[in-house]
Tab-separated table of C-alpha atoms in Angstrom:
chain	number	residue	atom	x	y	z
A	222	UNK	CA	117.171	-1.144	-138.206
A	223	UNK	CA	120.701	-1.291	-136.916
A	224	UNK	CA	121.949	-4.864	-136.748
A	225	UNK	CA	125.439	-4.311	-135.342
A	226	UNK	CA	125.557	-1.585	-132.753
A	227	UNK	CA	128.700	-0.131	-131.274
A	228	UNK	CA	128.772	2.004	-128.179
A	229	UNK	CA	129.858	4.618	-127.687
A	230	UNK	CA	130.393	6.234	-131.063
A	231	UNK	CA	133.092	8.445	-129.621
A	232	UNK	CA	135.257	7.674	-126.614
A	233	UNK	CA	137.907	9.831	-125.022
A	234	UNK	CA	140.180	8.179	-122.495
A	235	UNK	CA	143.272	9.149	-120.599
A	236	UNK	CA	146.662	7.717	-121.305
A	237	UNK	CA	146.972	4.499	-119.330
A	238	UNK	CA	143.354	4.399	-118.145
A	239	UNK	CA	141.538	1.169	-119.014
A	240	UNK	CA	138.705	1.533	-121.480
A	241	UNK	CA	136.025	-0.826	-122.779
A	242	UNK	CA	134.238	-0.622	-126.099
A	243	UNK	CA	131.090	-2.587	-126.698
A	244	UNK	CA	129.396	-4.238	-129.631
A	245	UNK	CA	126.008	-5.892	-129.830
A	246	UNK	CA	124.252	-7.689	-132.652
A	247	UNK	CA	120.698	-8.692	-133.458
A	248	UNK	CA	121.654	-11.096	-136.235
A	249	UNK	CA	122.423	-14.113	-134.047
A	250	UNK	CA	125.665	-14.592	-135.945
A	251	UNK	CA	128.270	-17.026	-134.716
A	252	UNK	CA	131.307	-14.927	-135.484
A	253	UNK	CA	132.199	-11.519	-134.108
A	254	UNK	CA	135.293	-9.556	-135.142
A	255	UNK	CA	137.179	-6.564	-133.793
A	256	UNK	CA	139.223	-4.381	-136.104
A	257	UNK	CA	141.449	-1.386	-135.532
A	258	UNK	CA	141.463	1.197	-138.291
A	259	UNK	CA	143.826	4.131	-138.259
A	260	UNK	CA	143.379	7.122	-140.498
A	261	UNK	CA	143.639	6.323	-144.216
A	262	UNK	CA	144.534	2.710	-143.518
A	263	UNK	CA	142.791	-0.602	-143.987
A	264	UNK	CA	141.081	-2.210	-141.019
A	265	UNK	CA	143.440	-4.465	-139.128
A	266	UNK	CA	141.949	-7.576	-137.610
A	267	UNK	CA	142.698	-7.795	-133.887
A	268	UNK	CA	140.796	-10.953	-132.989
A	269	UNK	CA	137.550	-12.765	-133.513
A	270	UNK	CA	135.221	-15.150	-131.741
A	271	UNK	CA	133.610	-18.156	-133.312
A	272	UNK	CA	130.907	-18.771	-130.764
A	273	UNK	CA	132.929	-18.908	-127.540
A	274	UNK	CA	136.197	-19.795	-129.231
A	275	UNK	CA	138.600	-16.871	-129.118
A	276	UNK	CA	141.066	-16.383	-131.977
A	277	UNK	CA	143.802	-13.858	-131.493
A	278	UNK	CA	145.835	-12.487	-134.388
A	279	UNK	CA	149.545	-13.102	-133.880
A	280	UNK	CA	150.497	-9.436	-133.901
A	281	UNK	CA	147.725	-8.136	-131.662
A	282	UNK	CA	149.333	-6.505	-128.600
A	283	UNK	CA	148.649	-8.012	-125.189
A	284	UNK	CA	147.202	-4.656	-124.219
A	285	UNK	CA	144.080	-5.624	-126.168
A	286	UNK	CA	141.671	-8.146	-124.706
A	287	UNK	CA	138.174	-9.244	-125.580
A	288	UNK	CA	135.163	-10.822	-123.927
A	289	UNK	CA	132.075	-12.395	-125.366
A	290	UNK	CA	129.663	-13.184	-122.542
A	291	UNK	CA	126.897	-14.311	-124.896
A	292	UNK	CA	126.026	-14.489	-128.589
A	293	UNK	CA	124.804	-10.923	-128.773
A	294	UNK	CA	127.580	-9.000	-127.070
A	295	UNK	CA	131.297	-8.630	-127.494
A	296	UNK	CA	133.638	-6.245	-125.698
A	297	UNK	CA	137.038	-4.849	-126.508
A	298	UNK	CA	139.150	-3.987	-123.479
A	299	UNK	CA	142.253	-1.857	-123.779
A	300	UNK	CA	144.110	-2.276	-120.516
A	301	UNK	CA	146.516	0.658	-120.733
A	302	UNK	CA	145.780	2.826	-123.757
A	303	UNK	CA	148.701	4.573	-125.339
A	304	UNK	CA	148.654	7.458	-127.777
A	305	UNK	CA	149.237	4.969	-130.577
A	306	UNK	CA	145.965	3.231	-129.789
A	307	UNK	CA	143.924	6.184	-130.940
A	308	UNK	CA	141.922	4.857	-133.875
A	309	UNK	CA	138.512	3.826	-135.119
A	310	UNK	CA	137.512	0.426	-133.747
A	311	UNK	CA	135.155	-1.583	-135.898
A	312	UNK	CA	133.040	-4.518	-134.837
A	313	UNK	CA	131.681	-6.936	-137.415
A	314	UNK	CA	129.659	-10.140	-137.408
A	315	UNK	CA	129.359	-13.037	-139.800
A	316	UNK	CA	127.037	-15.991	-139.830
A	317	UNK	CA	129.816	-18.551	-140.029
A	318	UNK	CA	133.018	-16.766	-140.988
A	319	UNK	CA	132.853	-17.682	-144.658
A	320	UNK	CA	130.137	-15.358	-145.827
A	321	UNK	CA	129.901	-11.609	-145.753
A	322	UNK	CA	130.265	-9.589	-142.608
A	323	UNK	CA	128.058	-6.847	-141.253
A	324	UNK	CA	129.781	-3.906	-139.667
A	325	UNK	CA	128.881	-1.494	-136.942
A	326	UNK	CA	129.430	2.220	-137.300
A	327	UNK	CA	132.581	2.073	-135.256
A	328	UNK	CA	133.863	3.730	-132.105
A	329	UNK	CA	136.396	6.490	-132.520
A	330	UNK	CA	138.835	6.347	-129.627
A	331	UNK	CA	140.868	9.366	-128.624
A	332	UNK	CA	143.659	9.033	-126.060
A	333	UNK	CA	144.670	12.190	-124.211
B	57	UNK	CA	149.966	-15.550	-144.238
B	58	UNK	CA	147.367	-14.449	-146.679
B	59	UNK	CA	148.302	-11.470	-148.846
B	60	UNK	CA	145.985	-9.065	-150.593
B	61	UNK	CA	147.216	-6.453	-153.040
B	62	UNK	CA	145.268	-3.465	-154.215
B	63	UNK	CA	147.707	-1.698	-156.465
B	64	UNK	CA	145.748	1.536	-156.952
B	65	UNK	CA	145.831	3.671	-153.790
B	66	UNK	CA	143.682	6.353	-155.406
B	67	UNK	CA	141.507	6.632	-158.475
B	68	UNK	CA	139.141	9.184	-159.854
B	69	UNK	CA	136.406	8.943	-162.444
B	70	UNK	CA	133.886	11.262	-163.992
B	71	UNK	CA	130.261	10.787	-163.142
B	72	UNK	CA	128.517	8.296	-165.459
B	73	UNK	CA	131.776	6.717	-166.571
B	74	UNK	CA	133.106	3.259	-165.813
B	75	UNK	CA	136.008	2.457	-163.514
B	76	UNK	CA	137.762	-0.777	-162.587
B	77	UNK	CA	139.505	-1.413	-159.281
B	78	UNK	CA	142.024	-4.227	-159.139
B	79	UNK	CA	142.792	-6.800	-156.483
B	80	UNK	CA	145.086	-9.791	-156.395
B	81	UNK	CA	145.414	-12.215	-153.530
B	82	UNK	CA	147.069	-15.353	-152.414
B	83	UNK	CA	145.327	-18.289	-150.794
B	84	UNK	CA	145.832	-21.994	-150.352
B	85	UNK	CA	142.107	-22.657	-150.184
B	86	UNK	CA	140.166	-24.086	-153.091
B	87	UNK	CA	136.656	-23.092	-152.117
B	88	UNK	CA	136.203	-19.662	-150.634
B	89	UNK	CA	134.352	-16.389	-150.935
B	90	UNK	CA	135.682	-13.043	-152.029
B	91	UNK	CA	134.204	-9.691	-151.155
B	92	UNK	CA	134.401	-6.058	-152.071
B	93	UNK	CA	133.469	-3.664	-149.310
B	94	UNK	CA	132.808	0.049	-149.530
B	95	UNK	CA	133.549	2.539	-146.777
B	96	UNK	CA	132.086	5.982	-147.496
B	97	UNK	CA	133.313	9.044	-145.637
B	98	UNK	CA	130.682	8.326	-142.932
B	99	UNK	CA	132.873	5.276	-142.162
B	100	UNK	CA	130.362	2.413	-141.960
B	101	UNK	CA	131.658	-0.485	-144.012
B	102	UNK	CA	129.106	-2.093	-146.280
B	103	UNK	CA	129.244	-5.035	-148.637
B	104	UNK	CA	129.288	-4.195	-152.336
B	105	UNK	CA	129.471	-7.605	-153.944
B	106	UNK	CA	130.361	-11.211	-153.200
B	107	UNK	CA	131.855	-13.908	-155.396
B	108	UNK	CA	131.967	-17.618	-154.647
B	109	UNK	CA	135.209	-19.083	-155.903
B	110	UNK	CA	133.661	-22.301	-157.132
B	111	UNK	CA	131.308	-20.396	-159.429
B	112	UNK	CA	132.676	-19.580	-162.859
B	113	UNK	CA	130.109	-16.908	-163.517
B	114	UNK	CA	131.158	-13.448	-162.443
B	115	UNK	CA	128.939	-11.845	-159.829
B	116	UNK	CA	126.871	-8.796	-160.706
B	117	UNK	CA	124.919	-6.421	-158.491
B	118	UNK	CA	123.250	-3.659	-160.471
B	119	UNK	CA	126.068	-1.305	-161.557
B	120	UNK	CA	128.734	-3.382	-159.827
B	121	UNK	CA	130.356	-6.441	-161.339
B	122	UNK	CA	133.499	-8.438	-160.822
B	123	UNK	CA	136.040	-10.025	-163.095
B	124	UNK	CA	137.149	-13.104	-161.207
B	125	UNK	CA	140.135	-15.008	-162.543
B	126	UNK	CA	140.658	-17.882	-160.146
B	127	UNK	CA	143.869	-19.236	-161.642
B	128	UNK	CA	145.412	-15.793	-161.652
B	129	UNK	CA	143.973	-15.028	-158.177
B	130	UNK	CA	142.595	-11.803	-159.470
B	131	UNK	CA	139.342	-10.208	-158.377
B	132	UNK	CA	138.637	-6.803	-159.906
B	133	UNK	CA	135.583	-4.628	-159.351
B	134	UNK	CA	133.937	-2.740	-162.190
B	135	UNK	CA	131.622	0.154	-161.421
B	136	UNK	CA	129.491	1.234	-164.349
B	137	UNK	CA	127.656	4.553	-164.652
B	138	UNK	CA	129.566	5.942	-161.666
B	139	UNK	CA	127.583	8.099	-159.276
B	140	UNK	CA	128.712	10.731	-156.790
B	141	UNK	CA	127.597	8.433	-153.986
B	142	UNK	CA	130.166	5.871	-155.105
B	143	UNK	CA	132.899	8.089	-153.667
B	144	UNK	CA	134.447	5.949	-150.931
B	145	UNK	CA	137.296	3.674	-149.941
B	146	UNK	CA	136.944	0.260	-151.526
B	147	UNK	CA	138.467	-2.774	-149.874
B	148	UNK	CA	139.010	-6.176	-151.365
B	149	UNK	CA	138.673	-9.022	-148.857
B	150	UNK	CA	139.347	-12.524	-150.082
B	151	UNK	CA	138.047	-14.818	-147.358
B	152	UNK	CA	138.334	-14.470	-143.647
B	153	UNK	CA	138.033	-10.716	-143.790
B	154	UNK	CA	141.684	-9.823	-144.209
B	155	UNK	CA	141.515	-6.591	-146.101
B	156	UNK	CA	143.674	-5.103	-148.806
B	157	UNK	CA	145.011	-1.595	-148.261
B	158	UNK	CA	142.128	-0.125	-150.158
B	159	UNK	CA	141.529	2.127	-153.123
B	160	UNK	CA	140.218	5.616	-152.575
B	161	UNK	CA	137.727	6.304	-155.346
B	162	UNK	CA	136.537	9.810	-156.098
B	163	UNK	CA	133.682	10.380	-158.507
B	164	UNK	CA	133.800	13.862	-159.965
B	165	UNK	CA	130.725	15.736	-161.207
């Protein structure tokens, strides 16, 4: 059974048109992460939530925002996607941030 | 800032042989976890093995084992009896899920 679910699997958006990616979890984990992964590169941490506490990485562009309305769901909002934002976006959860994470299958974002 | 170094961008191994992937890191923490993750071509990241830094004994999971040298901040992954399904990107992640650049492992028949 899928424990971290990302929707959609594939998303095509227009240059400059806001887009939202979603992640849900059935694990009741406290921590949820968003990563950006470009082709042949390591995942780059954008931000994470510990419960309701939002933690932004210093080099995450302002164009990227996140919401976590409850324990189960977390959203990644890209306010004005550029061509450089085309990537795989990975969501992950962890019980408390010190133990292993569980990943979703990712959403591949294409910007046209 | 935490640094993670995986010095082998690509490796290949013959099926049934053994291969070791290296990882070094820097941290100011004393107690922490270290992880190796695998990302097959299907792209879902999965945990391979976990090591707790306060444990001296190296972690083992079936064909996967680590060589953890805390003082040297080294955390290598050994895959024994390599299988075709081991073909994947392998990422080292010492605490807080900051990943190394990865090693692309290809297992050849």
